PDB file of C-alpha atoms in Angstrom:
ATOM      1  CA  ARG A   1     -55.444 -30.005  -0.646  1.00 66.00           C
ATOM      2  CA  ALA A   2     -57.183 -27.069  -2.256  1.00 70.00           C
ATOM      3  CA  PRO A   3     -56.873 -27.331  -6.031  1.00 76.00           C
ATOM      4  CA  ALA A   4     -55.587 -23.716  -6.192  1.00 80.00           C
ATOM      5  CA  ALA A   5     -52.755 -24.323  -3.773  1.00 78.00           C
ATOM      6  CA  GLU A   6     -49.275 -23.770  -5.142  1.00 79.00           C
ATOM      7  CA  ILE A   7     -45.730 -23.965  -3.797  1.00 80.00           C
ATOM      8  CA  GLY A   8     -43.696 -20.920  -4.651  1.00 84.00           C
ATOM      9  CA  ARG A   9     -39.967 -20.673  -5.207  1.00 86.00           C
ATOM     10  CA  ALA A  10     -37.833 -22.362  -2.701  1.00 86.00           C
ATOM     11  CA  PHE A  11     -34.856 -20.568  -0.988  1.00 86.00           C
ATOM     12  CA  ILE A  12     -31.912 -22.299   0.551  1.00 86.00           C
ATOM     13  CA  PHE A  13     -30.232 -20.707   3.625  1.00 84.00           C
ATOM     14  CA  ASN A  14     -26.984 -21.916   5.197  1.00 81.00           C
ATOM     15  CA  MET A  15     -25.207 -21.017   8.400  1.00 77.00           C
ATOM     16  CA  PRO A  16     -21.901 -19.233   7.487  1.00 74.00           C
ATOM     17  CA  GLN A  17     -18.655 -20.990   8.348  1.00 81.00           C
ATOM     18  CA  ASP A  18     -16.241 -19.483  10.828  1.00 88.00           C
ATOM     19  CA  ARG A  19     -12.731 -20.398   9.751  1.00 93.00           C
ATOM     20  CA  PRO A  20      -9.696 -18.562  11.118  1.00 96.00           C
ATOM     21  CA  PRO A  21      -7.682 -16.034   9.106  1.00 96.00           C
ATOM     22  CA  VAL A  22      -4.697 -17.151   7.118  1.00 96.00           C
ATOM     23  CA  ILE A  23      -1.335 -15.254   7.067  1.00 96.00           C
ATOM     24  CA  GLN A  24       0.081 -15.758   3.631  1.00 95.00           C
ATOM     25  CA  ASP A  25       3.226 -13.567   3.784  1.00 95.00           C
ATOM     26  CA  PHE A  26       5.261 -11.739   6.401  1.00 96.00           C
ATOM     27  CA  ARG A  27       8.323  -9.650   5.519  1.00 95.00           C
ATOM     28  CA  VAL A  28      10.807  -7.688   7.685  1.00 95.00           C
ATOM     29  CA  PHE A  29      12.487  -5.185   5.342  1.00 94.00           C
ATOM     30  CA  PRO A  30      16.188  -4.194   5.688  1.00 92.00           C
ATOM     31  CA  PRO A  31      16.596  -1.266   8.185  1.00 92.00           C
ATOM     32  CA  GLY A  32      16.552   2.318   6.995  1.00 92.00           C
ATOM     33  CA  LEU A  33      13.734   1.995   4.460  1.00 94.00           C
ATOM     34  CA  GLY A  34      10.407   3.793   4.265  1.00 95.00           C
ATOM     35  CA  LEU A  35       7.194   3.369   2.258  1.00 94.00           C
ATOM     36  CA  ILE A  36       5.315   5.851   0.218  1.00 93.00           C
ATOM     37  CA  PRO A  37       2.029   3.968  -0.275  1.00 89.00           C
ATOM     38  CA  MET A  38       0.190   4.095  -3.567  1.00 85.00           C
ATOM     39  CA  PRO A  39      -3.512   5.024  -3.061  1.00 80.00           C
ATOM     40  CA  ALA A  40      -5.793   1.952  -3.296  1.00 70.00           C
ATOM     41  CA  ALA A  41      -8.097   1.591  -6.212  1.00 68.00           C
ATOM     42  CA  PRO A  42     -11.678   2.721  -5.427  1.00 69.00           C
ATOM     43  CA  SER A  43     -14.301   0.101  -4.675  1.00 65.00           C
ATOM     44  CA  PRO A  44     -16.872  -0.561  -7.507  1.00 68.00           C
ATOM     45  CA  SER A  45     -19.799   1.825  -7.365  1.00 71.00           C
ATOM     46  CA  SER A  46     -22.167  -0.615  -9.097  1.00 76.00           C
ATOM     47  CA  LEU A  47     -23.671  -3.891  -7.949  1.00 76.00           C
ATOM     48  CA  PRO A  48     -23.186  -7.053 -10.029  1.00 79.00           C
ATOM     49  CA  LEU A  49     -26.422  -8.382 -11.459  1.00 82.00           C
ATOM     50  CA  GLY A  50     -25.795 -11.894 -10.017  1.00 77.00           C
ATOM     51  CA  GLN A  51     -25.464 -10.478  -6.494  1.00 74.00           C
ATOM     52  CA  PHE A  52     -28.673  -8.523  -6.918  1.00 74.00           C
ATOM     53  CA  LEU A  53     -30.709 -11.426  -8.136  1.00 75.00           C
ATOM     54  CA  TYR A  54     -29.287 -14.042  -5.797  1.00 71.00           C
ATOM     55  CA  PRO A  55     -28.170 -12.178  -2.679  1.00 66.00           C
ATOM     56  CA  ASN A  56     -28.280 -15.326  -0.516  1.00 57.00           C
ATOM     57  CA  GLN A  57     -26.166 -17.466  -2.825  1.00 57.00           C
ATOM     58  CA  PRO A  58     -22.493 -17.895  -2.081  1.00 52.00           C
ATOM     59  CA  HIS A  59     -20.269 -16.112  -4.625  1.00 53.00           C
ATOM     60  CA  PRO A  60     -17.535 -17.910  -6.537  1.00 51.00           C
ATOM     61  CA  PRO A  61     -14.284 -17.947  -4.361  1.00 47.00           C
ATOM     62  CA  THR A  62     -11.523 -15.696  -5.592  1.00 48.00           C
ATOM     63  CA  ASP A  63      -8.195 -17.188  -6.577  1.00 50.00           C
ATOM     64  CA  SER A  64      -5.692 -16.287  -3.857  1.00 49.00           C
ATOM     65  CA  SER A  65      -2.836 -16.590  -6.354  1.00 51.00           C
ATOM     66  CA  THR A  66      -4.270 -13.634  -8.383  1.00 53.00           C
ATOM     67  CA  PRO A  67      -3.705 -10.305  -6.743  1.00 55.00           C
ATOM     68  CA  SER A  68      -6.647  -8.084  -6.336  1.00 59.00           C
ATOM     69  CA  PRO A  69      -6.759  -4.510  -7.892  1.00 56.00           C
ATOM     70  CA  GLN A  70      -6.204  -3.086  -4.394  1.00 59.00           C
ATOM     71  CA  LYS A  71      -3.235  -5.259  -3.750  1.00 65.00           C
ATOM     72  CA  ASN A  72      -1.809  -4.460  -7.148  1.00 64.00           C
ATOM     73  CA  SER A  73      -2.091  -0.720  -6.261  1.00 69.00           C
ATOM     74  CA  PHE A  74      -0.305  -1.264  -3.021  1.00 78.00           C
ATOM     75  CA  LEU A  75       2.510  -3.229  -4.566  1.00 83.00           C
ATOM     76  CA  ALA A  76       3.223  -0.235  -6.799  1.00 87.00           C
ATOM     77  CA  SER A  77       4.162   1.804  -3.705  1.00 92.00           C
ATOM     78  CA  GLN A  78       7.630   3.395  -3.607  1.00 94.00           C
ATOM     79  CA  ILE A  79      10.431   2.296  -1.211  1.00 94.00           C
ATOM     80  CA  VAL A  80      12.657   5.243  -0.205  1.00 95.00           C
ATOM     81  CA  PRO A  81      15.681   5.559   2.250  1.00 94.00           C
ATOM     82  CA  GLN A  82      14.656   6.576   5.702  1.00 95.00           C
ATOM     83  CA  PRO A  83      17.388   6.179   8.413  1.00 91.00           C
ATOM     84  CA  GLY A  84      16.230   4.806  11.674  1.00 93.00           C
ATOM     85  CA  ASN A  85      12.990   3.397  10.251  1.00 96.00           C
ATOM     86  CA  GLN A  86      11.901  -0.226  10.183  1.00 97.00           C
ATOM     87  CA  LEU A  87       9.259  -1.444   7.689  1.00 96.00           C
ATOM     88  CA  VAL A  88       7.160  -4.595   8.171  1.00 97.00           C
ATOM     89  CA  TYR A  89       4.803  -6.053   5.533  1.00 95.00           C
ATOM     90  CA  TRP A  90       2.243  -8.804   5.763  1.00 96.00           C
ATOM     91  CA  ASN A  91      -0.539 -10.295   3.678  1.00 95.00           C
ATOM     92  CA  ALA A  92      -3.487 -11.975   5.401  1.00 96.00           C
ATOM     93  CA  ILE A  93      -6.851 -13.288   4.074  1.00 95.00           C
ATOM     94  CA  ASP A  94      -9.979 -14.701   5.617  1.00 94.00           C
ATOM     95  CA  PRO A  95     -11.572 -17.734   3.894  1.00 92.00           C
ATOM     96  CA  ASP A  96     -14.985 -16.513   4.850  1.00 90.00           C
ATOM     97  CA  GLY A  97     -14.504 -12.962   3.702  1.00 89.00           C
ATOM     98  CA  ASP A  98     -14.521 -11.481   7.268  1.00 92.00           C
ATOM     99  CA  ASN A  99     -12.961  -8.100   7.897  1.00 95.00           C
ATOM    100  CA  LEU A 100      -9.496  -8.247   9.559  1.00 97.00           C
ATOM    101  CA  LEU A 101      -7.448  -6.144  11.951  1.00 97.00           C
ATOM    102  CA  ALA A 102      -3.773  -6.673  12.721  1.00 98.00           C
ATOM    103  CA  SER A 103      -1.592  -6.001  15.769  1.00 98.00           C
ATOM    104  CA  LEU A 104       2.193  -6.105  15.822  1.00 98.00           C
ATOM    105  CA  SER A 105       4.393  -6.780  18.955  1.00 98.00           C
ATOM    106  CA  LEU A 106       8.043  -7.261  19.622  1.00 97.00           C
ATOM    107  CA  ARG A 107      10.315  -8.571  22.388  1.00 97.00           C
ATOM    108  CA  SER A 108      14.000  -9.206  22.729  1.00 96.00           C
ATOM    109  CA  VAL A 109      15.095 -12.777  22.361  1.00 95.00           C
ATOM    110  CA  ASP A 110      16.344 -12.519  25.922  1.00 94.00           C
ATOM    111  CA  SER A 111      13.000 -11.422  27.375  1.00 95.00           C
ATOM    112  CA  SER A 112       9.448 -12.834  27.551  1.00 95.00           C
ATOM    113  CA  GLN A 113       7.803  -9.403  27.836  1.00 96.00           C
ATOM    114  CA  TRP A 114       5.960  -8.318  24.632  1.00 97.00           C
ATOM    115  CA  THR A 115       5.640  -4.654  23.671  1.00 97.00           C
ATOM    116  CA  GLN A 116       2.785  -3.807  21.284  1.00 97.00           C
ATOM    117  CA  ILE A 117       3.839  -1.317  18.632  1.00 97.00           C
ATOM    118  CA  ALA A 118       0.667  -1.543  16.402  1.00 97.00           C
ATOM    119  CA  SER A 119      -2.850  -2.167  17.678  1.00 97.00           C
ATOM    120  CA  ASN A 120      -5.752  -3.138  15.415  1.00 97.00           C
ATOM    121  CA  VAL A 121      -4.703  -1.522  12.155  1.00 97.00           C
ATOM    122  CA  ASP A 122      -6.436  -2.423   8.892  1.00 94.00           C
ATOM    123  CA  ALA A 123      -3.388  -1.795   6.799  1.00 92.00           C
ATOM    124  CA  THR A 124      -0.960  -4.543   5.535  1.00 93.00           C
ATOM    125  CA  TYR A 125       2.257  -2.816   6.695  1.00 95.00           C
ATOM    126  CA  PHE A 126       3.567  -0.851   9.597  1.00 97.00           C
ATOM    127  CA  GLU A 127       6.573   1.445  10.168  1.00 97.00           C
ATOM    128  CA  PHE A 128       8.208   2.230  13.426  1.00 97.00           C
ATOM    129  CA  SER A 129      11.353   3.924  14.680  1.00 96.00           C
ATOM    130  CA  THR A 130      14.141   1.795  16.146  1.00 95.00           C
ATOM    131  CA  ALA A 131      15.975   4.733  17.845  1.00 93.00           C
ATOM    132  CA  ASP A 132      14.702   3.724  21.330  1.00 94.00           C
ATOM    133  CA  LEU A 133      15.460   0.059  20.946  1.00 96.00           C
ATOM    134  CA  ALA A 134      18.668  -1.405  22.317  1.00 96.00           C
ATOM    135  CA  GLU A 135      20.979  -3.324  19.904  1.00 96.00           C
ATOM    136  CA  GLY A 136      20.228  -7.003  19.739  1.00 96.00           C
ATOM    137  CA  GLN A 137      17.906  -9.561  18.069  1.00 96.00           C
ATOM    138  CA  TYR A 138      14.219  -9.218  18.430  1.00 97.00           C
ATOM    139  CA  VAL A 139      11.165 -11.420  17.845  1.00 97.00           C
ATOM    140  CA  LEU A 140       8.125  -9.908  16.056  1.00 98.00           C
ATOM    141  CA  LYS A 141       4.670 -11.269  16.551  1.00 98.00           C
ATOM    142  CA  LEU A 142       1.785 -10.463  14.165  1.00 98.00           C
ATOM    143  CA  THR A 143      -1.778 -11.152  15.396  1.00 98.00           C
ATOM    144  CA  VAL A 144      -4.565 -11.026  12.737  1.00 98.00           C
ATOM    145  CA  SER A 145      -8.174 -11.029  14.121  1.00 98.00           C
ATOM    146  CA  GLU A 146     -11.619 -10.983  12.692  1.00 97.00           C
ATOM    147  CA  THR A 147     -13.737  -7.994  13.425  1.00 96.00           C
ATOM    148  CA  ALA A 148     -17.244  -6.588  12.757  1.00 94.00           C
ATOM    149  CA  PRO A 149     -19.685  -7.598  11.350  1.00 91.00           C
ATOM    150  CA  ARG A 150     -18.523 -11.075  12.732  1.00 91.00           C
ATOM    151  CA  PRO A 151     -20.106 -11.355  16.219  1.00 92.00           C
ATOM    152  CA  VAL A 152     -17.699 -10.887  19.030  1.00 95.00           C
ATOM    153  CA  ALA A 153     -18.148 -14.385  20.401  1.00 93.00           C
ATOM    154  CA  ASP A 154     -17.316 -15.968  17.003  1.00 93.00           C
ATOM    155  CA  ARG A 155     -14.218 -13.941  16.119  1.00 95.00           C
ATOM    156  CA  LYS A 156     -11.047 -15.951  15.526  1.00 96.00           C
ATOM    157  CA  SER A 157      -7.506 -14.831  15.410  1.00 97.00           C
ATOM    158  CA  VAL A 158      -4.096 -16.264  14.391  1.00 98.00           C
ATOM    159  CA  ASP A 159      -0.525 -15.426  15.462  1.00 98.00           C
ATOM    160  CA  PHE A 160       2.788 -15.530  13.600  1.00 97.00           C
ATOM    161  CA  GLU A 161       6.202 -15.025  15.116  1.00 97.00           C
ATOM    162  CA  SER A 162       9.421 -14.204  13.359  1.00 94.00           C
ATOM    163  CA  ASP A 163      12.960 -13.584  14.791  1.00 89.00           C
ATOM    164  CA  ASP A 164      14.186 -11.641  11.693  1.00 85.00           C
ATOM    165  CA  LEU A 165      14.610  -8.231  13.348  1.00 95.00           C
ATOM    166  CA  VAL A 166      18.149  -7.272  14.275  1.00 95.00           C
ATOM    167  CA  ILE A 167      18.993  -3.834  15.677  1.00 96.00           C
ATOM    168  CA  ASP A 168      22.635  -3.175  14.880  1.00 96.00           C
ATOM    169  CA  ARG A 169      24.277   0.238  14.975  1.00 95.00           C
ATOM    170  CA  THR A 170      27.851  -0.960  15.438  1.00 96.00           C
ATOM    171  CA  PRO A 171      30.183  -1.077  12.447  1.00 97.00           C
ATOM    172  CA  PRO A 172      31.954  -4.418  11.754  1.00 98.00           C
ATOM    173  CA  ASP A 173      35.627  -4.852  12.511  1.00 98.00           C
ATOM    174  CA  ILE A 174      38.372  -5.310   9.923  1.00 98.00           C
ATOM    175  CA  THR A 175      40.404  -8.206  11.272  1.00 98.00           C
ATOM    176  CA  ALA A 176      43.060  -8.449   8.537  1.00 98.00           C
ATOM    177  CA  THR A 177      44.277  -6.817   5.258  1.00 97.00           C
ATOM    178  CA  SER A 178      46.952  -7.652   2.792  1.00 96.00           C
ATOM    179  CA  VAL A 179      47.993  -6.958  -0.790  1.00 96.00           C
ATOM    180  CA  SER A 180      49.188  -9.410  -3.419  1.00 95.00           C
ATOM    181  CA  GLY A 181      49.798  -9.132  -7.156  1.00 92.00           C
ATOM    182  CA  THR A 182      49.806 -10.904 -10.459  1.00 90.00           C
ATOM    183  CA  PRO A 183      51.309  -9.677 -13.676  1.00 91.00           C
ATOM    184  CA  ASP A 184      47.987  -8.265 -14.674  1.00 94.00           C
ATOM    185  CA  ALA A 185      46.320  -7.163 -11.338  1.00 95.00           C
ATOM    186  CA  ILE A 186      46.704  -6.087  -7.742  1.00 96.00           C
ATOM    187  CA  VAL A 187      44.586  -8.056  -5.277  1.00 96.00           C
ATOM    188  CA  ILE A 188      43.521  -6.505  -2.000  1.00 97.00           C
ATOM    189  CA  HIS A 189      42.569  -9.098   0.657  1.00 97.00           C
ATOM    190  CA  VAL A 190      40.350  -7.965   3.606  1.00 98.00           C
ATOM    191  CA  SER A 191      38.623  -9.928   6.336  1.00 98.00           C
ATOM    192  CA  GLY A 192      35.915  -8.591   8.653  1.00 98.00           C
ATOM    193  CA  ARG A 193      33.680  -9.624  11.525  1.00 98.00           C
ATOM    194  CA  ASP A 194      30.415  -8.302  12.845  1.00 97.00           C
ATOM    195  CA  LYS A 195      28.785  -9.028  16.263  1.00 95.00           C
ATOM    196  CA  LEU A 196      25.145  -9.104  15.154  1.00 94.00           C
ATOM    197  CA  SER A 197      24.677  -8.793  11.438  1.00 94.00           C
ATOM    198  CA  ILE A 198      25.734 -10.763   8.344  1.00 95.00           C
ATOM    199  CA  LEU A 199      28.358  -9.052   6.312  1.00 97.00           C
ATOM    200  CA  ARG A 200      27.199  -7.583   2.982  1.00 96.00           C
ATOM    201  CA  GLY A 201      30.479  -7.121   1.122  1.00 97.00           C
ATOM    202  CA  ALA A 202      33.759  -5.137   0.816  1.00 98.00           C
ATOM    203  CA  ARG A 203      34.876  -2.112  -1.155  1.00 98.00           C
ATOM    204  CA  ALA A 204      38.113  -0.469  -2.029  1.00 98.00           C
ATOM    205  CA  VAL A 205      38.624   3.090  -3.210  1.00 98.00           C
ATOM    206  CA  LEU A 206      42.026   3.945  -4.528  1.00 97.00           C
ATOM    207  CA  ASN A 207      43.496   7.362  -4.206  1.00 96.00           C
ATOM    208  CA  ASN A 208      43.429   7.774  -7.947  1.00 95.00           C
ATOM    209  CA  GLY A 209      39.617   7.605  -7.875  1.00 96.00           C
ATOM    210  CA  PHE A 210      39.150   3.925  -8.978  1.00 97.00           C
ATOM    211  CA  GLU A 211      36.622   1.944  -6.940  1.00 97.00           C
ATOM    212  CA  VAL A 212      35.957  -1.799  -6.787  1.00 97.00           C
ATOM    213  CA  ASP A 213      33.249  -3.785  -4.872  1.00 97.00           C
ATOM    214  CA  SER A 214      32.870  -7.380  -3.954  1.00 96.00           C
ATOM    215  CA  ILE A 215      29.834  -9.211  -2.613  1.00 95.00           C
ATOM    216  CA  LEU A 216      31.331 -12.641  -3.278  1.00 96.00           C
ATOM    217  CA  PRO A 217      33.473 -13.863  -0.340  1.00 97.00           C
ATOM    218  CA  ASP A 218      36.448 -16.141  -0.712  1.00 97.00           C
ATOM    219  CA  ASP A 219      34.493 -19.210   0.418  1.00 96.00           C
ATOM    220  CA  GLY A 220      31.870 -18.497  -2.234  1.00 95.00           C
ATOM    221  CA  ILE A 221      28.876 -18.071   0.238  1.00 95.00           C
ATOM    222  CA  LEU A 222      27.871 -14.797   1.802  1.00 94.00           C
ATOM    223  CA  ASP A 223      26.115 -16.196   4.869  1.00 94.00           C
ATOM    224  CA  GLY A 224      27.781 -15.168   8.057  1.00 94.00           C
ATOM    225  CA  PRO A 225      29.041 -12.365  10.282  1.00 96.00           C
ATOM    226  CA  GLU A 226      32.667 -13.218   9.453  1.00 97.00           C
ATOM    227  CA  GLU A 227      33.867 -13.319   5.898  1.00 98.00           C
ATOM    228  CA  SER A 228      37.061 -12.674   3.731  1.00 98.00           C
ATOM    229  CA  PHE A 229      37.086 -10.856   0.421  1.00 98.00           C
ATOM    230  CA  SER A 230      39.535 -10.467  -2.495  1.00 97.00           C
ATOM    231  CA  LEU A 231      39.257  -7.338  -4.557  1.00 97.00           C
ATOM    232  CA  GLU A 232      41.077  -7.596  -7.826  1.00 96.00           C
ATOM    233  CA  ILE A 233      42.223  -4.331  -9.489  1.00 96.00           C
ATOM    234  CA  PRO A 234      43.668  -4.269 -13.065  1.00 96.00           C
ATOM    235  CA  ARG A 235      47.163  -2.659 -12.949  1.00 94.00           C
ATOM    236  CA  ALA A 236      46.062  -0.248 -15.642  1.00 95.00           C
ATOM    237  CA  SER A 237      43.263   0.928 -13.248  1.00 96.00           C
ATOM    238  CA  ALA A 238      45.732   1.270 -10.348  1.00 95.00           C
ATOM    239  CA  ALA A 239      48.114   3.484 -12.343  1.00 93.00           C
ATOM    240  CA  GLY A 240      49.289   6.347 -10.154  1.00 93.00           C
ATOM    241  CA  ALA A 241      47.641   5.011  -6.965  1.00 95.00           C
ATOM    242  CA  THR A 242      49.706   4.645  -3.829  1.00 95.00           C
ATOM    243  CA  ASN A 243      47.095   3.590  -1.251  1.00 96.00           C
ATOM    244  CA  ALA A 244      43.469   2.592  -0.890  1.00 97.00           C
ATOM    245  CA  GLU A 245      40.594   2.977   1.545  1.00 98.00           C
ATOM    246  CA  VAL A 246      39.280  -0.475   2.290  1.00 98.00           C
ATOM    247  CA  MET A 247      35.744  -0.904   3.649  1.00 98.00           C
ATOM    248  CA  VAL A 248      33.707  -3.684   5.080  1.00 98.00           C
ATOM    249  CA  LEU A 249      29.871  -3.372   5.229  1.00 97.00           C
ATOM    250  CA  ASP A 250      27.072  -5.272   6.945  1.00 96.00           C
ATOM    251  CA  VAL A 251      23.466  -5.781   6.037  1.00 92.00           C
ATOM    252  CA  SER A 252      22.327  -3.305   8.724  1.00 92.00           C
ATOM    253  CA  GLY A 253      23.961  -0.475   6.819  1.00 90.00           C
ATOM    254  CA  ASN A 254      27.040  -0.113   8.969  1.00 95.00           C
ATOM    255  CA  ARG A 255      30.600   0.161   7.630  1.00 96.00           C
ATOM    256  CA  THR A 256      34.070   0.507   8.800  1.00 97.00           C
ATOM    257  CA  SER A 257      37.157   1.489   6.823  1.00 97.00           C
ATOM    258  CA  ARG A 258      40.995   1.386   6.907  1.00 97.00           C
ATOM    259  CA  ARG A 259      43.612   2.950   4.636  1.00 97.00           C
ATOM    260  CA  ILE A 260      46.363   0.662   3.452  1.00 97.00           C
ATOM    261  CA  ASP A 261      49.383   1.025   1.116  1.00 96.00           C
ATOM    262  CA  ILE A 262      49.298  -0.666  -2.230  1.00 92.00           C
ATOM    263  CA  LYS A 263      52.239  -1.379  -4.559  1.00 73.00           C
ATOM    264  CA  PRO A 264      51.153  -1.365  -8.194  1.00 54.00           C
TER     265      PRO A 264
END
């Protein structure tokens, strides 16, 4: 009621939401690959003016479809051959901007017992050796959890399971081979079967040095552990050759071979 009384600036405060994390991507790489990570871009050393003037105001949400500079740096990492290694990659975000930690577990499809192979890591990938794992199909479980400064009682987590991991060290079997011909070419027919993995293709190496590969099976779809392939060799390329080493390969990197006679 005093004439000199004034109401100063009003501030609006809101209780922060607590939404669970979101797993946007999960990839199990082919076996035998390793990662040389690119260093992440450094965080900005300056404070935006808007954040300084209005520290209690919510900042505009970032577009999840646009990779951050840190993510762009990571995607520039190098993939290199590394026998016996398994690489798993994931991408998770938190709608409220909470810090996240990830844990990775695995179990055989025939077992209910989980084995944790990564615990509370802040990276978006993990590498582990498969040397001590028996052959077979495995289920991977990724658990992404909120961490400090979110209070312990309010931290949420989310799980994702994938059965994409196959440990296969056994080469496929060559079940049949034959050779046919046309006026212009020699055709080598080879069939193969694998117990665990999908076949990747077939190859023939003639004893005159000529090589030919095929990743297109006779049925037109490379989608199973049992396939047949036809490798066509021009007669000019087969000149002087008397036999060929025929190979069948699977997606786990195993191969088996057989030497057969050819008649140019």
